[in-house]
Coordinates of C-alpha atoms and ligand atoms in Angstrom, one line a residue:
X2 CA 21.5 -15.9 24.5
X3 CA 25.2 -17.2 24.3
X4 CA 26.4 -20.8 23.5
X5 CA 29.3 -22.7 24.4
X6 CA 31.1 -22.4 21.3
X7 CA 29.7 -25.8 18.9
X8 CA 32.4 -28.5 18.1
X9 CA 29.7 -29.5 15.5
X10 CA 32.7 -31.7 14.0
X11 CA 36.9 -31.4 13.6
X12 CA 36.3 -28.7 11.1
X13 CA 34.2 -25.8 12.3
X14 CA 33.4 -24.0 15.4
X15 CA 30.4 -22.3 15.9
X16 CA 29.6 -18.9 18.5
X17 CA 26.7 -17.1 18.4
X18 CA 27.8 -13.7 19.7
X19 CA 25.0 -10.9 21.6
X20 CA 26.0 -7.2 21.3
X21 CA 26.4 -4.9 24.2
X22 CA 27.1 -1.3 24.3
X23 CA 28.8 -0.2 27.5
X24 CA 30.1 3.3 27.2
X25 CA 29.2 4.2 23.8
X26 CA 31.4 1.3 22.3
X27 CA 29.4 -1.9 20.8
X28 CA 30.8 -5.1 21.6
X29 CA 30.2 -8.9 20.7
X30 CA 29.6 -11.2 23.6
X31 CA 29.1 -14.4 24.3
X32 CA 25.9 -13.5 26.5
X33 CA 26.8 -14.5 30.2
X34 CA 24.4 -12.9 32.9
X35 CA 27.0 -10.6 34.3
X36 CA 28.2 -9.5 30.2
X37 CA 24.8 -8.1 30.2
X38 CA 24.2 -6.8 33.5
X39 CA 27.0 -4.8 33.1
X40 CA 25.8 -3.5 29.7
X41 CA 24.1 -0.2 28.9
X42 CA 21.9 -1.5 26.4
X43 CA 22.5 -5.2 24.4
X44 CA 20.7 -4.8 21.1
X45 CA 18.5 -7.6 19.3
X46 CA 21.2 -7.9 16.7
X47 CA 23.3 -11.1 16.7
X48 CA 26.5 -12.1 14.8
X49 CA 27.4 -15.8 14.5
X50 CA 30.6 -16.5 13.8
X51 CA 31.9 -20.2 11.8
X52 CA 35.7 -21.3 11.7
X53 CA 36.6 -23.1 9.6
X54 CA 39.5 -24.5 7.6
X55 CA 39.2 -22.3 4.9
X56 CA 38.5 -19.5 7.0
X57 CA 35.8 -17.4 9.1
X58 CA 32.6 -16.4 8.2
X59 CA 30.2 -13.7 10.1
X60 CA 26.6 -14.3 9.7
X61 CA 24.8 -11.0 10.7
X62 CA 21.6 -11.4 12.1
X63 CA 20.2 -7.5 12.7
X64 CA 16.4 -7.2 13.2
X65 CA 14.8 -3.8 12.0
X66 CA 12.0 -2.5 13.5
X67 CA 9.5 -0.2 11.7
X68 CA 6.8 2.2 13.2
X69 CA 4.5 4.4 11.9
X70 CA 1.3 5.7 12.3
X71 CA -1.9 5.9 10.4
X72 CA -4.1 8.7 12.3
X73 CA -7.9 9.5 11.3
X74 CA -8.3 13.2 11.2
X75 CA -11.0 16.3 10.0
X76 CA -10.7 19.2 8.6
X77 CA -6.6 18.5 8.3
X78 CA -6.0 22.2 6.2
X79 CA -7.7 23.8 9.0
X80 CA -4.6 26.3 10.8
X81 CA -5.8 24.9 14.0
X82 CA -5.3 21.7 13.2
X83 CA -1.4 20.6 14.1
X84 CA -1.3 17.0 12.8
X85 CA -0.2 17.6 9.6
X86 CA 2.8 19.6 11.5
X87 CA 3.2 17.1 13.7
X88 CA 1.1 14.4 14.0
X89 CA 4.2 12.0 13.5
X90 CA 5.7 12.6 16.6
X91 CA 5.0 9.7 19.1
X92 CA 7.5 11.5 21.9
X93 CA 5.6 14.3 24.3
X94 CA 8.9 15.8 25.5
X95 CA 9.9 16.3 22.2
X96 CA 6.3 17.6 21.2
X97 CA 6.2 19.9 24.2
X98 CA 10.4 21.2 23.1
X99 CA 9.1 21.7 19.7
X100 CA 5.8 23.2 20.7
X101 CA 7.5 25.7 22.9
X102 CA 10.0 26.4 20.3
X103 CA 10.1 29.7 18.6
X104 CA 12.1 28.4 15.8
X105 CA 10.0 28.0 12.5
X106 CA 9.5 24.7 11.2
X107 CA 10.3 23.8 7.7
X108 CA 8.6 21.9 5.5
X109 CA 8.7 20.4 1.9
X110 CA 5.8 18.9 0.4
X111 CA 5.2 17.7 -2.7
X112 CA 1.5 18.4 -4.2
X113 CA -0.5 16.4 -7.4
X114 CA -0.9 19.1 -9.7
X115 CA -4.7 18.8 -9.4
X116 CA -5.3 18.3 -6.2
X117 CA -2.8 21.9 -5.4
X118 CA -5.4 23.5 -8.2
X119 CA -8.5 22.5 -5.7
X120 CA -6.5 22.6 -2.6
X121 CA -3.1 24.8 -3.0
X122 CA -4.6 28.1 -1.4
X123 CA -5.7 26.4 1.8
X124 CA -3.0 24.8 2.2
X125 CA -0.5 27.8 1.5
X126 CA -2.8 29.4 4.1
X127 CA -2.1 26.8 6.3
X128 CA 1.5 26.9 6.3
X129 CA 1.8 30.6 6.0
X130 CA -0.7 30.6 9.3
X131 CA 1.6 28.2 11.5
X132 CA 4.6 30.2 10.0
X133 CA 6.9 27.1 8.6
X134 CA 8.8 27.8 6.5
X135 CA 8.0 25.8 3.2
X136 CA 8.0 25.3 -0.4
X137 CA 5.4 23.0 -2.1
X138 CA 6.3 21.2 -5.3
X139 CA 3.2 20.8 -7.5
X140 CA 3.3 18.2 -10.1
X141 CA 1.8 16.4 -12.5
X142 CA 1.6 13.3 -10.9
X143 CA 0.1 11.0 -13.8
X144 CA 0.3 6.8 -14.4
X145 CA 2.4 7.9 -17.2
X146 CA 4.4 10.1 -15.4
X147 CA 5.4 7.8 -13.3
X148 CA 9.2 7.3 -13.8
X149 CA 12.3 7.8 -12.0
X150 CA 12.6 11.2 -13.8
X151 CA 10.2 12.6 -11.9
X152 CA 11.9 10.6 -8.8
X153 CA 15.3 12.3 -9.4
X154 CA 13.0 15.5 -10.0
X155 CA 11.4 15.7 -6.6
X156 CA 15.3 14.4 -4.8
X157 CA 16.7 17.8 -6.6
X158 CA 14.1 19.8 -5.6
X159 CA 14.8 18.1 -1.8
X160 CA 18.6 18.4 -1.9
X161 CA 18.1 22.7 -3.2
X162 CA 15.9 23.0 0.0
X163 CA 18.4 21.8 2.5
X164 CA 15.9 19.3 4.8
X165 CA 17.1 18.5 8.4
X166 CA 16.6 14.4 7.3
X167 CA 16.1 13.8 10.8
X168 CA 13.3 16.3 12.1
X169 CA 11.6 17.3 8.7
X170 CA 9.5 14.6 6.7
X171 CA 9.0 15.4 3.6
X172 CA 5.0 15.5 2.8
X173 CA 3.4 13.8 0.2
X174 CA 0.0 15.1 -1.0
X175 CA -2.2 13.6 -4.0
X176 CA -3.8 9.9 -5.0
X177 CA -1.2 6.8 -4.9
X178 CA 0.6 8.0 -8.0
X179 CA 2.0 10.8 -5.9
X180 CA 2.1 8.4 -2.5
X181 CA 4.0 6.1 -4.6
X182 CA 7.1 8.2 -6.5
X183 CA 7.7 10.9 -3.0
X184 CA 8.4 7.2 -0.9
X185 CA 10.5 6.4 -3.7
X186 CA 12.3 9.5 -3.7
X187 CA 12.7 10.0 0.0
X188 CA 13.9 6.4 0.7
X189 CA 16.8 7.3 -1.8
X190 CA 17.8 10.7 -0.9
X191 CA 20.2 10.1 1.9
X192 CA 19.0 6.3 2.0
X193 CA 16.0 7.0 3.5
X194 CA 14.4 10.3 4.5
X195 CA 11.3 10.1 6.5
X196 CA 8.2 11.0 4.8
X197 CA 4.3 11.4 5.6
X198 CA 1.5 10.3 2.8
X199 CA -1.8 12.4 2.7
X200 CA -4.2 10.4 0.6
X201 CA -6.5 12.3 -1.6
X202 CA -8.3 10.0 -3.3
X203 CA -10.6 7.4 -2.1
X204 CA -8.1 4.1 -3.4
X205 CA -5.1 6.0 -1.7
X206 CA -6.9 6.4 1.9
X207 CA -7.5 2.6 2.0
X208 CA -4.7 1.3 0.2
X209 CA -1.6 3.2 -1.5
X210 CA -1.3 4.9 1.5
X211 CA -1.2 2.2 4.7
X212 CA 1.3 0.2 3.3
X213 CA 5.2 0.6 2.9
X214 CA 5.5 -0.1 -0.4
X215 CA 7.0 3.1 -2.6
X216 CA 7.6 2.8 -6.7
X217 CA 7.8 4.0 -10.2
X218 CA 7.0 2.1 -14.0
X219 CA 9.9 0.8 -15.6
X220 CA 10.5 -1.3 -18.6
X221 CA 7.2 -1.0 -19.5
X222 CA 6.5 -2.4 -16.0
X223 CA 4.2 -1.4 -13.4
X224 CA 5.7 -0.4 -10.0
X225 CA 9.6 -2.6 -11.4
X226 CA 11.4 0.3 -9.2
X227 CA 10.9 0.9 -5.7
X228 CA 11.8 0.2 -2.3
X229 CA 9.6 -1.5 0.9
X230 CA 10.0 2.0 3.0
X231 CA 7.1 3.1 5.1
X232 CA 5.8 6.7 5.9
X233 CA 6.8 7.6 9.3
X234 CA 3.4 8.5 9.4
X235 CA -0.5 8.7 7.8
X236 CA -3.3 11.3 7.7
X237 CA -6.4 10.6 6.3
X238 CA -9.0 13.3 5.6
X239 CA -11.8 12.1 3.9
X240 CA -12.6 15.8 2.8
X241 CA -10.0 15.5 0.6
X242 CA -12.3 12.2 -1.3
X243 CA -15.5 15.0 -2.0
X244 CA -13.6 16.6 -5.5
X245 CA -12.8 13.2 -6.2
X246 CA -14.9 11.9 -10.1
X247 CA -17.5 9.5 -9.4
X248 CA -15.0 7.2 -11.8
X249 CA -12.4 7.5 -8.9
X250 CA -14.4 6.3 -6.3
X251 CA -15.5 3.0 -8.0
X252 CA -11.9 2.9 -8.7
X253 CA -10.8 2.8 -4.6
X254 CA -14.1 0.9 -3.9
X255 CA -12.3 -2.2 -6.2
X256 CA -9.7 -2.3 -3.6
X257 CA -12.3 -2.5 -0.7
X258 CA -14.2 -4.9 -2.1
X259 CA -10.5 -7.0 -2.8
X260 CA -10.4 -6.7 1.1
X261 CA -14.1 -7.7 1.6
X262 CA -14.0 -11.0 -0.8
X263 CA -11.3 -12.3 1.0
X264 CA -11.4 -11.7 4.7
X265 CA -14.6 -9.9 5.6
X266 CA -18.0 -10.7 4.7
X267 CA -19.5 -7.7 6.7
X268 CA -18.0 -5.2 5.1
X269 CA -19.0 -7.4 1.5
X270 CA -22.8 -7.1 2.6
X271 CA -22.3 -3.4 3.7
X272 CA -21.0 -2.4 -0.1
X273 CA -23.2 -4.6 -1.3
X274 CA -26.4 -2.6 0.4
X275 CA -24.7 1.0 0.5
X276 CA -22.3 0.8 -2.1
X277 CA -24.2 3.0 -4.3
X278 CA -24.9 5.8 -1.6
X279 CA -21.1 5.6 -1.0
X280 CA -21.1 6.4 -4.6
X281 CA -24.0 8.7 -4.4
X282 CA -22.0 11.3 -1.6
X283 CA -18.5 10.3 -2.6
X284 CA -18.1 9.0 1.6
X285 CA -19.3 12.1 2.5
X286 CA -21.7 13.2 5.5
X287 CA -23.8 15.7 7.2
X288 CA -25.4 16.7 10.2
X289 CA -28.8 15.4 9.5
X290 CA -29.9 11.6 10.4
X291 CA -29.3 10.8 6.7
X292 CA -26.1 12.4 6.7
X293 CA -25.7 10.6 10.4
X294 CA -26.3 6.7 8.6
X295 CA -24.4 7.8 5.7
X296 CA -21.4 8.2 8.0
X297 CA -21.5 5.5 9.7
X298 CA -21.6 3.3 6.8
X299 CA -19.2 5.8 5.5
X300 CA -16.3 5.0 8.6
X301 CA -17.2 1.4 8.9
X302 CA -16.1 0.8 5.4
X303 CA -13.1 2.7 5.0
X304 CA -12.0 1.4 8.8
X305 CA -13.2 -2.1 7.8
X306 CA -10.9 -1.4 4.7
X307 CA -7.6 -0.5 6.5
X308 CA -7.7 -2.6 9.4
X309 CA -7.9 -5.7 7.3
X310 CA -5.2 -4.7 5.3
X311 CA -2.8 -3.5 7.6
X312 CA -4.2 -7.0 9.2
X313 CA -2.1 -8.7 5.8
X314 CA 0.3 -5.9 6.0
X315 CA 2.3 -5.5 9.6
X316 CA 3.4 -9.2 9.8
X317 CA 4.6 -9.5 6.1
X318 CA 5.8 -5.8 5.8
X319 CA 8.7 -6.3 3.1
X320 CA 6.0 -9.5 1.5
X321 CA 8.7 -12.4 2.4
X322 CA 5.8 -14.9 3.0
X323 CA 5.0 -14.7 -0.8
X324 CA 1.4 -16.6 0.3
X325 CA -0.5 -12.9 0.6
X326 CA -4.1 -12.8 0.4
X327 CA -4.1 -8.7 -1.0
X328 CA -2.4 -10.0 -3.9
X329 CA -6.4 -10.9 -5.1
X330 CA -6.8 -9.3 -8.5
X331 CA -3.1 -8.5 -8.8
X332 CA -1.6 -11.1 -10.9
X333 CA -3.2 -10.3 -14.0
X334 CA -3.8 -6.9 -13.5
X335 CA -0.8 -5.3 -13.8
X336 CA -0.1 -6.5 -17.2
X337 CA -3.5 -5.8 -18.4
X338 CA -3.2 -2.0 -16.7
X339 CA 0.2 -1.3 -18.5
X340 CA -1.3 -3.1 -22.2
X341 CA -4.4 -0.3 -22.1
X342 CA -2.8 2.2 -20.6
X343 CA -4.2 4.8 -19.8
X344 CA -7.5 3.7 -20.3
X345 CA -8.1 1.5 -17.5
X346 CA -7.1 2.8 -13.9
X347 CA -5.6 0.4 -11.3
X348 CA -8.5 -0.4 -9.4
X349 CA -10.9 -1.4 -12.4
X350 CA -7.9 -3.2 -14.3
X351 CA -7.9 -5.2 -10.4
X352 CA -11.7 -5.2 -10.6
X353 CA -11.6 -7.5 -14.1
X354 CA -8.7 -9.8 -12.5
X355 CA -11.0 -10.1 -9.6
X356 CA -13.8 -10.7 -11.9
X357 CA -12.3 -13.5 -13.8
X358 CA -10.9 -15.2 -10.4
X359 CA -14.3 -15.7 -9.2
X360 CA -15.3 -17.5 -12.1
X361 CA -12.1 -19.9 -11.6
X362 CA -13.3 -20.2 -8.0
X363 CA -16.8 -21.4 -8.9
X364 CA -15.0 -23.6 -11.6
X365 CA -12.6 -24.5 -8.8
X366 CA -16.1 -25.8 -6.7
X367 CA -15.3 -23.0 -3.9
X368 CA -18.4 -20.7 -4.9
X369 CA -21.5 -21.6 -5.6
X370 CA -23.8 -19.9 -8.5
X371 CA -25.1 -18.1 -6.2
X372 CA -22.4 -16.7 -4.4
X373 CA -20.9 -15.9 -7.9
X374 CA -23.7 -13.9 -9.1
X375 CA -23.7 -12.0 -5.9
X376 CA -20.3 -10.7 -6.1
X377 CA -20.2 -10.1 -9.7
X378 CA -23.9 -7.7 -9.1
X379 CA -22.2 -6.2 -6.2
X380 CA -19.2 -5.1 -9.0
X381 CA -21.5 -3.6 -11.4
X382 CA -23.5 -1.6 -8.4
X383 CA -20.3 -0.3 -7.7
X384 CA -19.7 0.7 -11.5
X385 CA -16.8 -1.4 -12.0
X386 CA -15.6 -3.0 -15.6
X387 CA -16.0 -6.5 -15.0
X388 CA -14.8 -7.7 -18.2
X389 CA -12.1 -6.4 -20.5
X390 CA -11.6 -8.0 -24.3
X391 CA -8.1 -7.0 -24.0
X392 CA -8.1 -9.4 -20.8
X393 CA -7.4 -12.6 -23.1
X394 CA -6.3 -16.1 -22.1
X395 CA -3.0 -15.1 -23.6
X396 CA -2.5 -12.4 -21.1
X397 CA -3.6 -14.0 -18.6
X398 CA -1.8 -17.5 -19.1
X399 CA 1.4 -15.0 -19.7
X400 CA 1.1 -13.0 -16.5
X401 CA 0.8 -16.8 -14.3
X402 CA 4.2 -18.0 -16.4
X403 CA 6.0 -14.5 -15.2
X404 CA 4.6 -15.0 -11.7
X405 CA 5.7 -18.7 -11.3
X406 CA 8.9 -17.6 -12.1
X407 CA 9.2 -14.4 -9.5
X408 CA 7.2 -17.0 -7.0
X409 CA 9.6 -19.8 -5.9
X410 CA 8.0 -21.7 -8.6
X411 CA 4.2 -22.2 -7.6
X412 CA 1.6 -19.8 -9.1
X413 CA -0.1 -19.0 -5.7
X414 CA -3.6 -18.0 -6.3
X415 CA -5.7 -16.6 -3.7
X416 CA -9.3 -17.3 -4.3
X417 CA -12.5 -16.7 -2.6
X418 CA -14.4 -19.5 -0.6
X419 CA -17.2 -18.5 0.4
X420 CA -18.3 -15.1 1.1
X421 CA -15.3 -12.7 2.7
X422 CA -13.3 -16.0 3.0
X423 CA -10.5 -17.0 1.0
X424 CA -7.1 -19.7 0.7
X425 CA -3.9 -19.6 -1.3
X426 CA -4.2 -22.3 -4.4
X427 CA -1.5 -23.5 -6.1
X428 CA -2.6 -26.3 -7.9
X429 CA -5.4 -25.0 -9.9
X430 CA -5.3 -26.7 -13.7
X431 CA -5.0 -25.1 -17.3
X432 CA -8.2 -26.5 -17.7
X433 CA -10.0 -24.8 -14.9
X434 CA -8.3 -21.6 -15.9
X435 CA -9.6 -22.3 -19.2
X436 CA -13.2 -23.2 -18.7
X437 CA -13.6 -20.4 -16.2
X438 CA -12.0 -18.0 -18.7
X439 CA -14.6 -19.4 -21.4
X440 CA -17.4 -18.8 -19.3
X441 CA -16.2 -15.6 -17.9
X442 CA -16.4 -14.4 -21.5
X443 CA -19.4 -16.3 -22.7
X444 CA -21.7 -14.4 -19.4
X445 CA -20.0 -11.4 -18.9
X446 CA -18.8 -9.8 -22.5
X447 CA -22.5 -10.3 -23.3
X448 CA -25.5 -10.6 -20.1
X449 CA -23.7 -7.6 -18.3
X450 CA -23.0 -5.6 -21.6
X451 CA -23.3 -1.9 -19.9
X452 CA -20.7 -2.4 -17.6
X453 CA -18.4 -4.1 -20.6
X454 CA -19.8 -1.3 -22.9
X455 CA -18.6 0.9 -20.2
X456 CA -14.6 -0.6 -20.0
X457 CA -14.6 -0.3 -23.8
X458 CA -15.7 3.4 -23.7
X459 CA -13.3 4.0 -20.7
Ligands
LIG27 N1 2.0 1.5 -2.7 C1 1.0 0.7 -2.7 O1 0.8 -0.2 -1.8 C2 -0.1 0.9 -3.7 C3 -1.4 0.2 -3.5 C4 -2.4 0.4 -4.5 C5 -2.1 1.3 -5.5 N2 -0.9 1.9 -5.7 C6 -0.7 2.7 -6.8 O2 -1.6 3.8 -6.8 C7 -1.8 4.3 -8.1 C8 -3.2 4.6 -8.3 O3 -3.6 5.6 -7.3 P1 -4.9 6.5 -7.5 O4 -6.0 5.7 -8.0 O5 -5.1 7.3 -6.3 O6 -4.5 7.4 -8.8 P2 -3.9 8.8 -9.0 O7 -2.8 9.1 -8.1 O8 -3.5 8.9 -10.5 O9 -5.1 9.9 -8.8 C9 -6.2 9.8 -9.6 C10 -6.6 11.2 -10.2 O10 -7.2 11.9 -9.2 C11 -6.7 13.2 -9.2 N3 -6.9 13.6 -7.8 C12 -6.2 13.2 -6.7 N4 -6.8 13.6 -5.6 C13 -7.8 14.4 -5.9 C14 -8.8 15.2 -5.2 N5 -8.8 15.2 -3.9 N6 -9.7 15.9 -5.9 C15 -9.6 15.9 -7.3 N7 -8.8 15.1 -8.0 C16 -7.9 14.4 -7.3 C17 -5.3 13.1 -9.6 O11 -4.7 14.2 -10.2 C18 -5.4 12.0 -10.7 O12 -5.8 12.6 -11.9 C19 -1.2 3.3 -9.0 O13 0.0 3.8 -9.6 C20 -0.9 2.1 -8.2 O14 0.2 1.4 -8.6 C21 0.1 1.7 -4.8
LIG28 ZN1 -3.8 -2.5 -5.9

């Protein structure tokens, strides 16, 4: 609410101003009851004003408020099926207008090359059957791809198909790759056009996709371009998971366990004990009691999976609090993924950052043996690299120098404690980092040599 104006001393004067709106015109107030009585609508924003000598300054205080949804749905190609239409629409009098509507609705969606080869008939039949009026971009959505060109690409294709920016999202269709570059492209073309993300591979259902973070490689560095811009809204099909390689789905199951090791030691014991069946059906189910187990294991893991994360996510949206427990197996990672590229994939280049962290926790004294052992069997059940050779001290002493100087100056480290338990450390010693790193090598380049036989194959 409105001060008295500060007299903090001789030289400046203070107001901290509210904004009405009264008859379509916004105006700064000092807040008094009847001000806002008066008012057709006084917004969170807030404008302090300082006078001083050398003149006035405005500091603009303007809170913005971000919703979306993330919605759980089968069979989401099916014609009867209207989310993908218009599943992001939270108003029902504007559902029922546009339901009644005879106008067509239009569409553009932009397709992973692959996943339009597997899924591009349905979902022409799909569009065709709910008569919008469309046109699907189909690209080759690759790690290596993934550059502004294709960026500036898709925003052509956009500004040729003439989108109303505020009632037609633009639909993005494939793994994160995809996820990633369409919420770059439609947060640039006309500052920010809403978009929806359909995950279709088991790493973008539970992660890519739930967040707002959008991006593309460049300078030689992973995700350097993007924007914090969140889908106005989510699907998630896991149909869309069954084409998926087996390779893929160890890949997405790196980023679950990420979630398990640090906040939930549930869904830790559940991957642990039915990771391999997860494997087994690619998180897929049927109508007998096997099929009945398998997908209950099935939806607690990938709901286990997003609600922690979007746990970390909603209150630290745009990652201010720099303190962020999914940063687990991200701070060596991405230099590691962009030095083999493309030989390692993001979530087994996270699964050997991950790896070597445990060993700094158990050299840290916050895992026991045991517990190390544990989580480091529960990796290789899941068919994950746990070891890399081009993973050397170098790289990773070099990754924790470019992070302290992006980090307000402290490396912060978050590290397991326990079983699905975890802290920020910032003080953890070249010493420990070394020891653990010797060790790490010393066990895991040799004792588990199919899984390192495996990341050298890869
Ligand atoms: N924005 C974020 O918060 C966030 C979080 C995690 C990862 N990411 C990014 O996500 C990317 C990795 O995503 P990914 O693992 O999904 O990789 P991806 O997008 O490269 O997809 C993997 C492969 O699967 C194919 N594919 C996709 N869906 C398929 C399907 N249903 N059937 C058959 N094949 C299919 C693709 O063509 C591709 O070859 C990385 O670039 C990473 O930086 C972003
Ligand atoms: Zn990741």
């Amino acid at each position: 609410m409105g001060k008295v104006p500060l007299e903090n001393d001789a030289k400046e004067k203070k107001t901290e101003f509210s904004l009405v709106r009264v008859k379509s015109t916004w105006k700064r107030t000092r807040g008094t009851k009847a001000n806002m009585d008066t008012a057709d609508c006084v917004s969170d924003a807030k404008i302090y004003e300082s006078i001083t000598e050398q003149g006035t300054s405005w500091t603009v205080v303007s809170p913005i408020v971000f919703t979306y949804k993330v919605t759980e749905t089968h069979n989401l190609l099916d014609p009867c099926n209207d989310t993908l239409l218009l599943g992001q629409i939270t108003d029902p009098q504007q559902l029922e207008d546009i339901k009644k509507s005879s106008k067509p609705l239009k569409r553009f969606i932009v397709v992973d090359q692959e996943v339009y080869k597997i899924y591009g008939s349905k979902l022409t039949e799909y569009l065709e059957a709910n008569n919008v009026l469309y046109k699907i971009l189909a690209l080759p959505t690759t790690e290596e791809n993934k550059s502004m060109d294709i960026a500036l690409k898709i925003i052509e294709e956009v500004n040729n198909f003439s989108l109303d920016r505020r009632k037609e999202p633009i639909i993005a269709m494939g793994g994160g790759v995809c996820l990633d570059i369409v919420g770059l492209a439609a947060s640039l073309y006309r500052r920010r056009t809403p978009y929806i993300r359909v995950p279709t591979t088991l790493l973008s259902y539970i992660d890519a996709s739930v967040g707002a973070k959008t991006g593309v490689n460049f300078a030689n560095c992973k995700n350097k371009l993007g924007a914090y811009v969140p889908p106005v809204a989510v699907f998630l099909d896991l149909s869309f998971i069954q084409t998926i390689p087996r390779r893929h789905i160890s890949n997405g199951l790196a980023e679950m366990l990420k979630m398990a090791l640090m906040k939930h030691r549930g869904l830790f014991e559940l991957l642990e004990k039915h990771g391999l069946m997860l494997l087994d059906t690619k998180f897929q189910t049927d109508k007998s009691i096997d099929g009945h187990n398998r997908l209950q294991a099935a939806s607690r893991a990938t709901r286990l999976a997003i609600t922690t994360m979007l746990e970390e996510l909603a209150p630290n949206l745009w990652e201010d609090d720099l303190n962020r427990l999914v940063d687990f197996g991200h701070l060596i990672s991405p230099a590691l993924e962009m030095k083999v590229l493309p030989s390692l994939l993001h979530g087994e280049a996270v699964n050997i950052d991950m790896s070597y962290m445990v060993y700094v926790s158990q050299e840290s004294g916050l895992l026991t043996e045991e517990e190390k052992q544990r989580i480091i069997s529960c990796m290789v059940g899941l068919e994950l690299p746990v070891w890399h050779e081009a993973c050397t001290m170098e790289l990773i002493q070099k990754s924790l120098q470019d992070r302290l100087k992006h980090s307000g100056g402290l490396i912060r480290m978050p590290l397991p404690v326990g079983l699905g338990q975890a802290d920020i450390f910032n003080d953890t010693s070249y010493e420990t980092l070394h020891r653990a790193y010797e060790k790490w090598r010393d066990e895991l380049s040799v004792s588990h040599c199919t899984s390192s036989i495996r990341s050298v194959k890869l």
